[in-house]
Amino acid sequence: MYALVDCNNFYASVQRLFDPSLIGKPIIVLSNNDGCVIARSNEAKEIGIKMGAVFHQITETIIQYQVNVFSSNYPLLGDMSSRVMSMLSEFTPDFEIYSIDEAFLQFKGYEHFFDFYDIGKEIRRKIWKGLGIPVSVGIAPTKSLAKCANKFAKKYPELGGHVCVLDSQDKIDKALKKTEIGDVWGIGRRLTKRLKTIGVNTAYDFVKLNTLYIESEFGVVGKRLHRDLSGIPTIGPEEVKAKKIIANTRSFASHVTTKEELAERIATFAVTGSESLRKQKTCSNLIGVFLQTNPFRQDLPQYSPFLAFPTDFPTSSSLEIVKFALRALDKIYKPGYHYKKAGVMMMEITPEEIQQLNIFTEANPKHKALMKTIDAINQKVGKDKVLLGIQKFEKNKKWGMRQEYLSPCYTTRMSDIPILKLK
């Protein structure tokens, strides 16, 4: 059996944990630079705030309903996530982190000795008592069915106290019939439309499709999902795969107009991407750079160029990748525009141990040792302690994220640790 444990409104729950006065009040959490809504409490959903809503377009709603607004507090969220996952890992050695607030737990051999509903209740009790974070637990024979069970645990908390166990075919069939096809794990909008054209409106309809038809129309991935929803464990632990494209982008707090300022940002993005390449032991063969003006400022001229340069050889060297990124910037930069966003993309990624050699050019052998040393220093002493000359050593407010609604880092910064005053 698999259990999917999902923190309820994780971002909002963390804020409420340290400020109980927020309980029962609408909360939204904003993306980088306070751009759009990336998390909502149930109260915020009820007043009609949509996921992805642009912040400055919903200010009237925020004022009208006195919505509590928070910037993304990544150190705090990351720390609380680690605490939740640490506690969950104590229940079984077969443990898989799925996202910042979700994890799969596999229970092998528990069927004849434990009541899975009791296990789900104990998971909820332990996380709540230890951290004050509410969770929902869905338990079923496969991962995709555990996903369905978790949705029911959240949707109908009055039935099982935020715990749903699908431990019989009758319960599985009832859950599948009530699960819309668009809510099935792994089925996106495009596939949802395609399935609805052939009369597949629920997960149960999908399961009843012929296996050969599924394989011919939807391939191996569709066949695996079909089997998993049918109760046959098919989707196992997710393998950590090397990314095919690594992109580092950022919206600026204010407009940038000069090439020199853009060059510093492009170099920094290129260095960060190079570090990611080395971390997953890969190299890039194509470096792309894009610039973008502010699409919301129609009073300003618009310009959004992109250009990619092939590298002379597969590389993960920060020096080489910065060189190609700046070469692309030279080609696409135009004065007179107010740039709001930029980014560097590492494409055509290949394993570092498998490289197509070039007769005329080759990588500088000193770069590999240099990069290894820089990575080791930054890991030991602190991030960004060793930088390239083109990067800014001092803190530049222009490059910092706009976080006007940032809450204290209650668990990750000594000065922000809550202080209790007893009378």
Short mmCIF file of C-alpha atoms in Angstrom, two decimals:
data_model
loop_
_atom_site.label_atom_id
_atom_site.label_comp_id
_atom_site.label_asym_id
_atom_site.label_seq_id
_atom_site.Cartn_x
_atom_site.Cartn_y
_atom_site.Cartn_z
CA MET A 1 0.00 0.00 0.00
CA TYR A 2 1.04 3.58 -0.68
CA ALA A 3 0.26 6.66 1.36
CA LEU A 4 0.39 10.16 -0.08
CA VAL A 5 0.79 12.72 2.67
CA ASP A 6 0.07 16.30 1.62
CA CYS A 7 0.29 19.37 3.86
CA ASN A 8 -2.96 21.35 3.83
CA ASN A 9 -2.42 24.81 2.35
CA PHE A 10 1.23 24.50 3.33
CA TYR A 11 2.32 28.11 2.70
CA ALA A 12 -0.64 29.51 4.63
CA SER A 13 -0.34 26.90 7.39
CA VAL A 14 3.28 27.87 8.04
CA GLN A 15 2.34 31.54 8.43
CA ARG A 16 -0.51 30.63 10.78
CA LEU A 17 1.78 28.45 12.86
CA PHE A 18 3.78 31.49 13.97
CA ASP A 19 0.86 33.96 13.92
CA PRO A 20 -2.33 32.26 15.20
CA SER A 21 -4.31 35.47 14.65
CA LEU A 22 -4.35 34.51 10.95
CA ILE A 23 -6.48 31.42 11.59
CA GLY A 24 -9.75 31.70 9.69
CA LYS A 25 -8.60 34.71 7.69
CA PRO A 26 -7.84 34.80 3.93
CA ILE A 27 -4.13 34.44 3.08
CA ILE A 28 -2.26 34.59 -0.20
CA VAL A 29 1.43 34.03 -0.91
CA LEU A 30 3.14 35.76 -3.83
CA SER A 31 5.77 34.59 -6.31
CA ASN A 32 9.25 36.04 -6.85
CA ASN A 33 9.18 39.84 -6.89
CA ASP A 34 5.62 39.72 -5.53
CA GLY A 35 4.35 39.16 -9.05
CA CYS A 36 1.42 36.74 -8.81
CA VAL A 37 -0.46 34.44 -6.42
CA ILE A 38 1.17 31.01 -5.95
CA ALA A 39 -0.65 29.83 -2.82
CA ARG A 40 -4.06 30.53 -1.23
CA SER A 41 -5.82 29.58 1.95
CA ASN A 42 -9.33 28.14 1.67
CA GLU A 43 -10.72 31.50 2.73
CA ALA A 44 -8.90 33.21 -0.16
CA LYS A 45 -10.25 30.63 -2.60
CA GLU A 46 -13.79 31.23 -1.38
CA ILE A 47 -13.67 34.95 -2.20
CA GLY A 48 -12.61 34.15 -5.75
CA ILE A 49 -8.85 34.75 -5.82
CA LYS A 50 -7.43 32.54 -8.58
CA MET A 51 -4.11 30.75 -8.62
CA GLY A 52 -1.68 32.75 -10.74
CA ALA A 53 -3.65 35.98 -10.39
CA VAL A 54 -1.47 39.04 -11.03
CA PHE A 55 -1.03 40.81 -7.72
CA HIS A 56 -1.56 44.39 -8.83
CA GLN A 57 -4.78 43.37 -10.60
CA ILE A 58 -6.48 42.10 -7.43
CA THR A 59 -5.66 44.96 -5.04
CA GLU A 60 -9.34 45.95 -4.75
CA THR A 61 -10.29 42.42 -3.68
CA ILE A 62 -7.43 42.36 -1.18
CA ILE A 63 -8.57 45.62 0.39
CA GLN A 64 -12.25 44.70 0.35
CA TYR A 65 -11.79 41.34 2.08
CA GLN A 66 -8.75 42.32 4.16
CA VAL A 67 -6.63 39.58 2.65
CA ASN A 68 -3.33 38.90 4.40
CA VAL A 69 -0.50 39.04 1.85
CA PHE A 70 2.93 37.40 2.18
CA SER A 71 6.00 37.24 -0.03
CA SER A 72 7.54 33.80 -0.60
CA ASN A 73 9.75 33.05 2.39
CA TYR A 74 11.88 30.27 0.93
CA PRO A 75 14.21 29.72 3.91
CA LEU A 76 11.28 29.31 6.30
CA LEU A 77 9.24 27.12 3.94
CA GLY A 78 12.25 24.95 3.12
CA ASP A 79 13.08 24.45 6.78
CA MET A 80 9.50 23.53 7.74
CA SER A 81 9.32 21.16 4.77
CA SER A 82 12.49 19.41 5.92
CA ARG A 83 11.00 18.97 9.38
CA VAL A 84 7.79 17.46 7.97
CA MET A 85 9.72 15.06 5.72
CA SER A 86 12.02 14.02 8.56
CA MET A 87 9.03 13.03 10.69
CA LEU A 88 7.35 11.18 7.82
CA SER A 89 10.50 9.14 7.11
CA GLU A 90 10.16 7.58 10.57
CA PHE A 91 7.06 5.63 9.50
CA THR A 92 8.70 3.55 6.78
CA PRO A 93 12.11 3.19 5.06
CA ASP A 94 10.38 3.30 1.66
CA PHE A 95 9.95 7.05 1.51
CA GLU A 96 9.87 9.43 -1.48
CA ILE A 97 9.67 13.22 -1.36
CA TYR A 98 7.38 14.32 -4.18
CA SER A 99 7.31 18.09 -3.65
CA ILE A 100 7.93 20.68 -0.95
CA ASP A 101 4.72 19.63 0.84
CA GLU A 102 4.03 16.09 -0.43
CA ALA A 103 5.60 12.67 0.08
CA PHE A 104 4.83 9.06 -0.81
CA LEU A 105 5.24 6.38 1.83
CA GLN A 106 5.17 2.72 0.81
CA PHE A 107 4.09 0.16 3.38
CA LYS A 108 5.33 -3.31 2.46
CA GLY A 109 4.06 -6.22 4.50
CA TYR A 110 1.81 -4.08 6.68
CA GLU A 111 -1.45 -5.51 5.30
CA HIS A 112 -1.88 -8.33 7.82
CA PHE A 113 -0.66 -6.50 10.91
CA PHE A 114 -1.88 -2.90 10.83
CA ASP A 115 -5.03 -0.90 10.19
CA PHE A 116 -4.18 1.64 7.51
CA TYR A 117 -6.79 4.10 8.74
CA ASP A 118 -5.07 4.07 12.13
CA ILE A 119 -1.72 4.65 10.41
CA GLY A 120 -3.14 7.64 8.57
CA LYS A 121 -4.56 9.10 11.78
CA GLU A 122 -1.23 8.57 13.55
CA ILE A 123 0.62 10.39 10.75
CA ARG A 124 -1.76 13.35 11.09
CA ARG A 125 -1.49 13.34 14.89
CA LYS A 126 2.31 13.20 14.91
CA ILE A 127 2.82 15.99 12.35
CA TRP A 128 0.24 18.18 14.08
CA LYS A 129 1.63 17.61 17.57
CA GLY A 130 5.26 17.96 16.52
CA LEU A 131 4.98 20.86 14.06
CA GLY A 132 1.46 22.26 14.11
CA ILE A 133 1.03 21.60 10.37
CA PRO A 134 -2.26 19.95 9.25
CA VAL A 135 -1.93 17.18 6.65
CA SER A 136 -4.24 14.99 4.59
CA VAL A 137 -3.46 11.31 4.01
CA GLY A 138 -4.60 9.16 1.10
CA ILE A 139 -3.81 5.43 1.21
CA ALA A 140 -4.33 2.97 -1.65
CA PRO A 141 -2.67 0.02 -3.45
CA THR A 142 -0.90 2.26 -6.03
CA LYS A 143 0.56 5.76 -6.20
CA SER A 144 -2.04 7.15 -8.61
CA LEU A 145 -4.87 5.74 -6.48
CA ALA A 146 -3.20 7.21 -3.37
CA LYS A 147 -3.35 10.57 -5.16
CA CYS A 148 -7.09 10.10 -5.71
CA ALA A 149 -7.55 9.07 -2.07
CA ASN A 150 -5.69 12.18 -0.92
CA LYS A 151 -8.00 14.43 -2.93
CA PHE A 152 -11.01 12.81 -1.23
CA ALA A 153 -9.38 13.19 2.18
CA LYS A 154 -9.12 16.93 1.52
CA LYS A 155 -12.50 17.33 -0.17
CA TYR A 156 -14.51 15.37 2.40
CA PRO A 157 -12.70 15.82 5.73
CA GLU A 158 -15.92 15.15 7.64
CA LEU A 159 -16.00 11.55 6.40
CA GLY A 160 -12.58 10.40 7.53
CA GLY A 161 -10.94 13.20 9.41
CA HIS A 162 -8.61 14.07 6.49
CA VAL A 163 -7.74 10.39 6.01
CA CYS A 164 -9.05 8.27 3.11
CA VAL A 165 -8.18 4.59 2.64
CA LEU A 166 -9.04 2.75 -0.58
CA ASP A 167 -8.55 -0.82 0.59
CA SER A 168 -11.26 -2.60 -1.41
CA GLN A 169 -12.34 -2.71 -5.05
CA ASP A 170 -15.72 -1.25 -4.13
CA LYS A 171 -14.08 1.82 -2.52
CA ILE A 172 -11.68 2.19 -5.45
CA ASP A 173 -14.53 2.11 -7.99
CA LYS A 174 -16.52 4.71 -6.03
CA ALA A 175 -13.49 7.00 -5.86
CA LEU A 176 -12.69 6.62 -9.56
CA LYS A 177 -16.29 7.39 -10.53
CA LYS A 178 -16.19 10.64 -8.53
CA THR A 179 -12.78 11.71 -9.87
CA GLU A 180 -12.98 13.90 -12.96
CA ILE A 181 -10.53 12.90 -15.67
CA GLY A 182 -8.81 16.28 -15.49
CA ASP A 183 -8.04 15.71 -11.81
CA VAL A 184 -6.16 12.46 -12.44
CA TRP A 185 -2.45 12.62 -11.63
CA GLY A 186 -0.47 12.84 -14.88
CA ILE A 187 -3.34 13.90 -17.17
CA GLY A 188 -3.00 17.49 -18.35
CA ARG A 189 -5.38 19.86 -20.10
CA ARG A 190 -4.58 18.73 -23.64
CA LEU A 191 -5.05 15.05 -22.84
CA THR A 192 -8.21 15.85 -20.86
CA LYS A 193 -9.78 17.45 -23.94
CA ARG A 194 -8.76 14.50 -26.08
CA LEU A 195 -10.24 11.96 -23.66
CA LYS A 196 -13.50 13.87 -23.28
CA THR A 197 -14.04 13.76 -27.04
CA ILE A 198 -14.27 9.96 -26.77
CA GLY A 199 -16.58 10.04 -23.76
CA VAL A 200 -14.01 9.63 -20.99
CA ASN A 201 -15.15 12.04 -18.27
CA THR A 202 -14.00 10.25 -15.12
CA ALA A 203 -11.07 8.17 -13.94
CA TYR A 204 -13.42 5.17 -13.93
CA ASP A 205 -14.16 5.71 -17.65
CA PHE A 206 -10.41 5.78 -18.31
CA VAL A 207 -9.82 2.52 -16.42
CA LYS A 208 -12.52 0.79 -18.47
CA LEU A 209 -10.82 1.59 -21.78
CA ASN A 210 -9.23 -1.33 -23.61
CA THR A 211 -5.54 -1.79 -22.74
CA LEU A 212 -4.48 -2.18 -26.39
CA TYR A 213 -6.33 1.03 -27.27
CA ILE A 214 -4.61 2.87 -24.42
CA GLU A 215 -1.17 1.72 -25.57
CA SER A 216 -1.78 2.58 -29.23
CA GLU A 217 -3.27 6.02 -28.53
CA PHE A 218 -1.39 7.15 -25.44
CA GLY A 219 1.85 5.16 -25.49
CA VAL A 220 3.79 3.59 -22.66
CA VAL A 221 3.11 6.43 -20.20
CA GLY A 222 -0.64 6.11 -20.73
CA LYS A 223 -0.45 2.33 -20.32
CA ARG A 224 1.43 2.65 -17.03
CA LEU A 225 -1.12 5.13 -15.67
CA HIS A 226 -3.98 2.89 -16.83
CA ARG A 227 -2.52 -0.11 -15.00
CA ASP A 228 -1.77 1.92 -11.89
CA LEU A 229 -5.33 3.28 -11.70
CA SER A 230 -6.58 -0.26 -12.18
CA GLY A 231 -4.87 -1.23 -8.93
CA ILE A 232 -1.76 -2.84 -10.41
CA PRO A 233 1.35 -1.12 -8.94
CA THR A 234 3.18 0.17 -12.00
CA ILE A 235 4.47 3.65 -11.15
CA GLY A 236 7.40 3.09 -8.81
CA PRO A 237 9.82 5.52 -7.16
CA GLU A 238 10.67 8.46 -9.37
CA GLU A 239 14.17 8.36 -10.72
CA VAL A 240 16.21 11.54 -10.40
CA LYS A 241 16.98 12.38 -14.00
CA ALA A 242 19.35 14.99 -15.33
CA LYS A 243 17.53 18.05 -16.62
CA LYS A 244 17.40 18.40 -20.40
CA ILE A 245 17.32 22.19 -20.18
CA ILE A 246 18.60 24.36 -17.34
CA ALA A 247 17.21 27.89 -17.28
CA ASN A 248 18.09 30.68 -14.87
CA THR A 249 15.85 33.70 -15.19
CA ARG A 250 14.80 36.60 -13.03
CA SER A 251 12.49 39.61 -13.21
CA PHE A 252 14.20 42.78 -12.02
CA ALA A 253 12.87 44.92 -9.19
CA SER A 254 13.25 47.96 -11.47
CA HIS A 255 13.89 48.49 -15.16
CA VAL A 256 17.41 48.04 -16.52
CA THR A 257 18.58 50.05 -19.50
CA THR A 258 22.37 49.72 -19.72
CA LYS A 259 24.30 46.88 -21.31
CA GLU A 260 26.79 46.84 -18.43
CA GLU A 261 24.10 46.09 -15.87
CA LEU A 262 22.60 43.39 -18.06
CA ALA A 263 26.02 41.82 -18.60
CA GLU A 264 26.48 41.40 -14.85
CA ARG A 265 23.09 39.67 -14.54
CA ILE A 266 23.65 37.46 -17.58
CA ALA A 267 27.05 36.40 -16.21
CA THR A 268 25.53 35.57 -12.83
CA PHE A 269 22.76 33.50 -14.42
CA ALA A 270 25.36 31.69 -16.54
CA VAL A 271 27.48 30.89 -13.48
CA THR A 272 24.45 29.54 -11.60
CA GLY A 273 23.53 27.36 -14.57
CA SER A 274 27.10 26.10 -14.84
CA GLU A 275 26.99 25.05 -11.20
CA SER A 276 23.78 23.11 -11.88
CA LEU A 277 25.43 21.36 -14.83
CA ARG A 278 28.37 20.28 -12.69
CA LYS A 279 26.11 19.15 -9.89
CA GLN A 280 24.31 16.69 -12.17
CA LYS A 281 27.58 15.79 -13.97
CA THR A 282 26.55 17.08 -17.38
CA CYS A 283 27.73 19.54 -20.02
CA SER A 284 25.95 21.94 -22.33
CA ASN A 285 26.41 22.26 -26.08
CA LEU A 286 24.13 25.26 -26.67
CA ILE A 287 23.84 28.49 -24.64
CA GLY A 288 20.80 30.72 -25.09
CA VAL A 289 20.11 34.22 -23.77
CA PHE A 290 16.85 36.18 -23.75
CA LEU A 291 15.82 39.69 -22.74
CA GLN A 292 12.32 40.96 -22.12
CA THR A 293 10.77 44.34 -21.59
CA ASN A 294 7.76 44.85 -19.31
CA PRO A 295 4.61 43.61 -21.12
CA PHE A 296 2.42 45.49 -18.62
CA ARG A 297 3.97 48.82 -19.60
CA GLN A 298 2.38 49.35 -23.00
CA ASP A 299 3.47 52.98 -22.79
CA LEU A 300 7.04 51.76 -23.31
CA PRO A 301 8.49 50.18 -26.49
CA GLN A 302 8.45 46.37 -26.41
CA TYR A 303 11.35 44.09 -27.34
CA SER A 304 11.88 40.40 -26.44
CA PRO A 305 14.88 38.91 -28.27
CA PHE A 306 16.41 35.44 -27.90
CA LEU A 307 19.65 34.06 -29.34
CA ALA A 308 21.54 30.81 -28.80
CA PHE A 309 25.19 30.06 -29.55
CA PRO A 310 26.57 26.53 -29.94
CA THR A 311 29.62 25.93 -27.77
CA ASP A 312 32.88 24.81 -29.39
CA PHE A 313 32.76 21.66 -27.22
CA PRO A 314 30.58 20.24 -24.41
CA THR A 315 31.29 22.29 -21.30
CA SER A 316 30.21 22.99 -17.74
CA SER A 317 32.91 25.59 -17.14
CA SER A 318 31.56 28.88 -15.80
CA LEU A 319 34.26 30.72 -17.75
CA GLU A 320 33.26 29.18 -21.07
CA ILE A 321 29.50 29.46 -20.55
CA VAL A 322 29.77 33.11 -19.46
CA LYS A 323 31.80 33.80 -22.60
CA PHE A 324 29.08 32.43 -24.89
CA ALA A 325 26.28 34.07 -22.91
CA LEU A 326 27.92 37.50 -23.17
CA ARG A 327 28.52 36.94 -26.87
CA ALA A 328 24.77 36.38 -27.29
CA LEU A 329 24.01 39.50 -25.23
CA ASP A 330 26.26 41.56 -27.51
CA LYS A 331 24.15 40.48 -30.49
CA ILE A 332 20.67 41.05 -29.05
CA TYR A 333 21.08 44.09 -26.83
CA LYS A 334 19.57 47.30 -28.13
CA PRO A 335 19.73 50.65 -26.31
CA GLY A 336 16.58 52.63 -25.67
CA TYR A 337 14.57 49.81 -24.08
CA HIS A 338 13.58 49.29 -20.46
CA TYR A 339 14.39 45.65 -19.72
CA LYS A 340 12.42 43.94 -16.96
CA LYS A 341 13.56 40.33 -17.26
CA ALA A 342 16.50 38.31 -18.58
CA GLY A 343 17.71 34.75 -18.52
CA VAL A 344 20.28 32.20 -19.64
CA MET A 345 19.41 28.72 -20.87
CA MET A 346 21.75 25.74 -21.08
CA MET A 347 20.50 23.38 -23.80
CA GLU A 348 21.55 20.21 -25.62
CA ILE A 349 22.78 18.78 -22.33
CA THR A 350 24.87 15.62 -22.43
CA PRO A 351 26.60 13.47 -19.75
CA GLU A 352 30.09 14.73 -18.95
CA GLU A 353 31.59 11.26 -19.48
CA ILE A 354 30.16 11.04 -23.03
CA GLN A 355 31.49 13.85 -25.20
CA GLN A 356 31.80 14.37 -28.92
CA LEU A 357 35.37 15.58 -29.46
CA ASN A 358 36.22 18.46 -31.79
CA ILE A 359 39.28 18.19 -34.01
CA PHE A 360 40.06 21.92 -33.94
CA THR A 361 39.11 23.00 -30.41
CA GLU A 362 39.01 21.34 -27.02
CA ALA A 363 38.26 22.25 -23.42
CA ASN A 364 40.98 23.80 -21.31
CA PRO A 365 41.96 20.98 -18.89
CA LYS A 366 42.68 23.55 -16.15
CA HIS A 367 39.03 24.64 -16.07
CA LYS A 368 37.76 21.38 -14.58
CA ALA A 369 40.11 21.57 -11.60
CA LEU A 370 39.39 25.28 -11.14
CA MET A 371 35.60 24.74 -11.16
CA LYS A 372 35.94 21.88 -8.69
CA THR A 373 37.92 24.10 -6.33
CA ILE A 374 35.48 27.02 -6.60
CA ASP A 375 32.48 24.72 -5.96
CA ALA A 376 34.21 23.22 -2.92
CA ILE A 377 34.99 26.64 -1.44
CA ASN A 378 31.47 27.97 -2.00
CA GLN A 379 29.99 24.85 -0.48
CA LYS A 380 32.20 24.99 2.58
CA VAL A 381 32.39 28.73 3.27
CA GLY A 382 29.09 29.94 1.84
CA LYS A 383 27.33 30.52 -1.45
CA ASP A 384 28.83 33.12 -3.79
CA LYS A 385 32.01 33.62 -1.77
CA VAL A 386 34.08 33.09 -4.93
CA LEU A 387 32.75 34.95 -7.96
CA LEU A 388 33.95 35.89 -11.43
CA GLY A 389 35.27 39.40 -11.90
CA ILE A 390 32.23 40.51 -13.90
CA GLN A 391 29.89 39.65 -11.03
CA LYS A 392 29.07 42.20 -8.36
CA PHE A 393 30.59 41.52 -4.95
CA GLU A 394 28.45 44.05 -3.13
CA LYS A 395 24.74 43.61 -2.54
CA ASN A 396 22.84 45.40 -5.25
CA LYS A 397 19.24 46.29 -4.34
CA LYS A 398 18.29 46.39 -7.99
CA TRP A 399 19.00 42.66 -8.32
CA GLY A 400 17.30 41.63 -5.09
CA MET A 401 13.80 40.22 -5.24
CA ARG A 402 10.97 42.54 -4.34
CA GLN A 403 9.64 41.03 -1.11
CA GLU A 404 7.58 43.81 0.41
CA TYR A 405 5.43 41.36 2.41
CA LEU A 406 8.13 39.07 3.72
CA SER A 407 7.45 37.44 7.08
CA PRO A 408 10.24 36.80 9.61
CA CYS A 409 12.40 33.69 9.10
CA TYR A 410 11.24 32.26 12.42
CA THR A 411 13.33 29.07 12.32
CA THR A 412 16.31 29.96 10.15
CA ARG A 413 17.55 33.32 11.48
CA MET A 414 18.58 33.91 15.08
CA SER A 415 17.19 37.45 15.17
CA ASP A 416 13.75 36.19 14.02
CA ILE A 417 13.30 33.38 16.55
CA PRO A 418 10.00 33.96 18.41
CA ILE A 419 10.35 35.15 22.00
CA LEU A 420 7.83 34.04 24.63
CA LYS A 421 7.11 36.42 27.47
CA LEU A 422 5.58 34.73 30.50
CA LYS A 423 3.73 36.70 33.14
#
